[in-house]
Amino acid sequence: GLVDCRTEIEHMYVGHPAGAEHVAWQEGPDWEVDPQFAAKVARVVNAGQYGQAEALLSAGSGFAKASSALSVAVLKLRKEAGV
């Protein structure tokens, strides 16, 4: 699966890959990162698939580096899963 973290407008009007799950990283008008982003992505990913979640989120990407909360959430999920 693929997580599309663009805004809702981009997701709707620019298009997206078939089957992509939409979880916005941020939305206007304030453009602040959604503090529930990691939790929302975790809900989208199948239970026990934390390695897949980390890959989908590209933990080495600019998005992940920009959000220590995201990195911490992925590490917490991995620890809880014993991965």
PDB file of C-alpha atoms in Angstrom:
ATOM      1  CA  GLY A   1       0.000   0.000   0.000  1.00  0.00           C
ATOM      2  CA  LEU A   2       0.895   3.611  -0.383  1.00  0.00           C
ATOM      3  CA  VAL A   3       0.181   6.496   1.995  1.00  0.00           C
ATOM      4  CA  ASP A   4      -0.482   9.792   0.209  1.00  0.00           C
ATOM      5  CA  CYS A   5       0.431  12.512   2.705  1.00  0.00           C
ATOM      6  CA  ARG A   6      -0.367  15.497   0.478  1.00  0.00           C
ATOM      7  CA  THR A   7      -3.198  17.896   1.206  1.00  0.00           C
ATOM      8  CA  GLU A   8      -6.778  16.880   0.498  1.00  0.00           C
ATOM      9  CA  ILE A   9      -6.933  19.325  -2.429  1.00  0.00           C
ATOM     10  CA  GLU A  10      -3.785  17.834  -3.993  1.00  0.00           C
ATOM     11  CA  HIS A  11      -5.103  14.323  -3.420  1.00  0.00           C
ATOM     12  CA  MET A  12      -8.452  15.135  -5.048  1.00  0.00           C
ATOM     13  CA  TYR A  13      -7.465  17.427  -7.913  1.00  0.00           C
ATOM     14  CA  VAL A  14      -3.908  16.443  -8.844  1.00  0.00           C
ATOM     15  CA  GLY A  15      -4.741  12.783  -8.549  1.00  0.00           C
ATOM     16  CA  HIS A  16      -3.234   9.831  -6.738  1.00  0.00           C
ATOM     17  CA  PRO A  17      -2.205   6.243  -7.391  1.00  0.00           C
ATOM     18  CA  ALA A  18      -5.028   3.705  -7.352  1.00  0.00           C
ATOM     19  CA  GLY A  19      -5.463   2.304  -3.860  1.00  0.00           C
ATOM     20  CA  ALA A  20      -3.433   5.023  -2.153  1.00  0.00           C
ATOM     21  CA  GLU A  21      -4.553   5.787   1.383  1.00  0.00           C
ATOM     22  CA  HIS A  22      -4.881   9.513   2.053  1.00  0.00           C
ATOM     23  CA  VAL A  23      -3.579  10.862   5.362  1.00  0.00           C
ATOM     24  CA  ALA A  24      -2.731  14.558   5.112  1.00  0.00           C
ATOM     25  CA  TRP A  25       0.573  15.616   6.678  1.00  0.00           C
ATOM     26  CA  GLN A  26      -0.708  19.180   6.942  1.00  0.00           C
ATOM     27  CA  GLU A  27      -3.652  21.228   5.703  1.00  0.00           C
ATOM     28  CA  GLY A  28      -4.304  24.913   5.109  1.00  0.00           C
ATOM     29  CA  PRO A  29      -4.865  27.551   6.187  1.00  0.00           C
ATOM     30  CA  ASP A  30      -2.341  27.212   9.053  1.00  0.00           C
ATOM     31  CA  TRP A  31      -0.119  24.538   7.393  1.00  0.00           C
ATOM     32  CA  GLU A  32       0.916  23.098  10.726  1.00  0.00           C
ATOM     33  CA  VAL A  33       1.834  19.420  10.827  1.00  0.00           C
ATOM     34  CA  ASP A  34      -1.112  17.347  12.041  1.00  0.00           C
ATOM     35  CA  PRO A  35      -0.106  16.167  15.541  1.00  0.00           C
ATOM     36  CA  GLN A  36      -2.189  13.013  14.963  1.00  0.00           C
ATOM     37  CA  PHE A  37      -0.476  12.216  11.642  1.00  0.00           C
ATOM     38  CA  ALA A  38       1.543   9.234  12.904  1.00  0.00           C
ATOM     39  CA  ALA A  39      -1.470   7.782  14.727  1.00  0.00           C
ATOM     40  CA  LYS A  40      -3.655   8.156  11.619  1.00  0.00           C
ATOM     41  CA  VAL A  41      -1.050   6.436   9.448  1.00  0.00           C
ATOM     42  CA  ALA A  42      -0.703   3.662  12.023  1.00  0.00           C
ATOM     43  CA  ARG A  43      -4.454   3.036  11.819  1.00  0.00           C
ATOM     44  CA  VAL A  44      -4.238   2.797   8.028  1.00  0.00           C
ATOM     45  CA  VAL A  45      -1.476   0.197   8.125  1.00  0.00           C
ATOM     46  CA  ASN A  46      -2.474  -3.374   8.942  1.00  0.00           C
ATOM     47  CA  ALA A  47      -1.853  -4.509  12.531  1.00  0.00           C
ATOM     48  CA  GLY A  48       1.605  -5.995  12.977  1.00  0.00           C
ATOM     49  CA  GLN A  49       2.947  -4.379   9.795  1.00  0.00           C
ATOM     50  CA  TYR A  50       5.171  -1.809  11.510  1.00  0.00           C
ATOM     51  CA  GLY A  51       8.112  -2.517   9.237  1.00  0.00           C
ATOM     52  CA  GLN A  52       5.840  -1.778   6.294  1.00  0.00           C
ATOM     53  CA  ALA A  53       4.612   1.396   7.993  1.00  0.00           C
ATOM     54  CA  GLU A  54       8.171   2.580   8.431  1.00  0.00           C
ATOM     55  CA  ALA A  55       8.940   1.875   4.778  1.00  0.00           C
ATOM     56  CA  LEU A  56       5.769   3.628   3.615  1.00  0.00           C
ATOM     57  CA  LEU A  57       6.693   6.663   5.648  1.00  0.00           C
ATOM     58  CA  SER A  58      10.304   6.566   4.434  1.00  0.00           C
ATOM     59  CA  ALA A  59      11.791   7.231   7.848  1.00  0.00           C
ATOM     60  CA  GLY A  60      14.830   8.752   6.138  1.00  0.00           C
ATOM     61  CA  SER A  61      12.757  11.212   4.126  1.00  0.00           C
ATOM     62  CA  GLY A  62      12.536  14.943   4.625  1.00  0.00           C
ATOM     63  CA  PHE A  63       9.053  14.483   6.073  1.00  0.00           C
ATOM     64  CA  ALA A  64      10.260  12.138   8.798  1.00  0.00           C
ATOM     65  CA  LYS A  65      13.331  14.227   9.535  1.00  0.00           C
ATOM     66  CA  ALA A  66      11.106  17.296   9.831  1.00  0.00           C
ATOM     67  CA  SER A  67       8.974  15.655  12.473  1.00  0.00           C
ATOM     68  CA  SER A  68      10.634  14.138  15.497  1.00  0.00           C
ATOM     69  CA  ALA A  69       7.133  13.192  16.672  1.00  0.00           C
ATOM     70  CA  LEU A  70       6.764  10.950  13.621  1.00  0.00           C
ATOM     71  CA  SER A  71      10.125   9.309  14.205  1.00  0.00           C
ATOM     72  CA  VAL A  72       9.324   8.743  17.867  1.00  0.00           C
ATOM     73  CA  ALA A  73       5.921   7.285  16.967  1.00  0.00           C
ATOM     74  CA  VAL A  74       7.459   4.815  14.498  1.00  0.00           C
ATOM     75  CA  LEU A  75      10.065   3.756  17.060  1.00  0.00           C
ATOM     76  CA  LYS A  76       7.345   3.321  19.688  1.00  0.00           C
ATOM     77  CA  LEU A  77       5.258   1.178  17.327  1.00  0.00           C
ATOM     78  CA  ARG A  78       8.300  -0.968  16.540  1.00  0.00           C
ATOM     79  CA  LYS A  79       9.095  -1.390  20.230  1.00  0.00           C
ATOM     80  CA  GLU A  80       5.485  -2.331  21.043  1.00  0.00           C
ATOM     81  CA  ALA A  81       5.556  -4.855  18.222  1.00  0.00           C
ATOM     82  CA  GLY A  82       8.869  -6.279  19.394  1.00  0.00           C
ATOM     83  CA  VAL A  83      10.489  -5.486  16.048  1.00  0.00           C
TER      84      VAL A  83
END
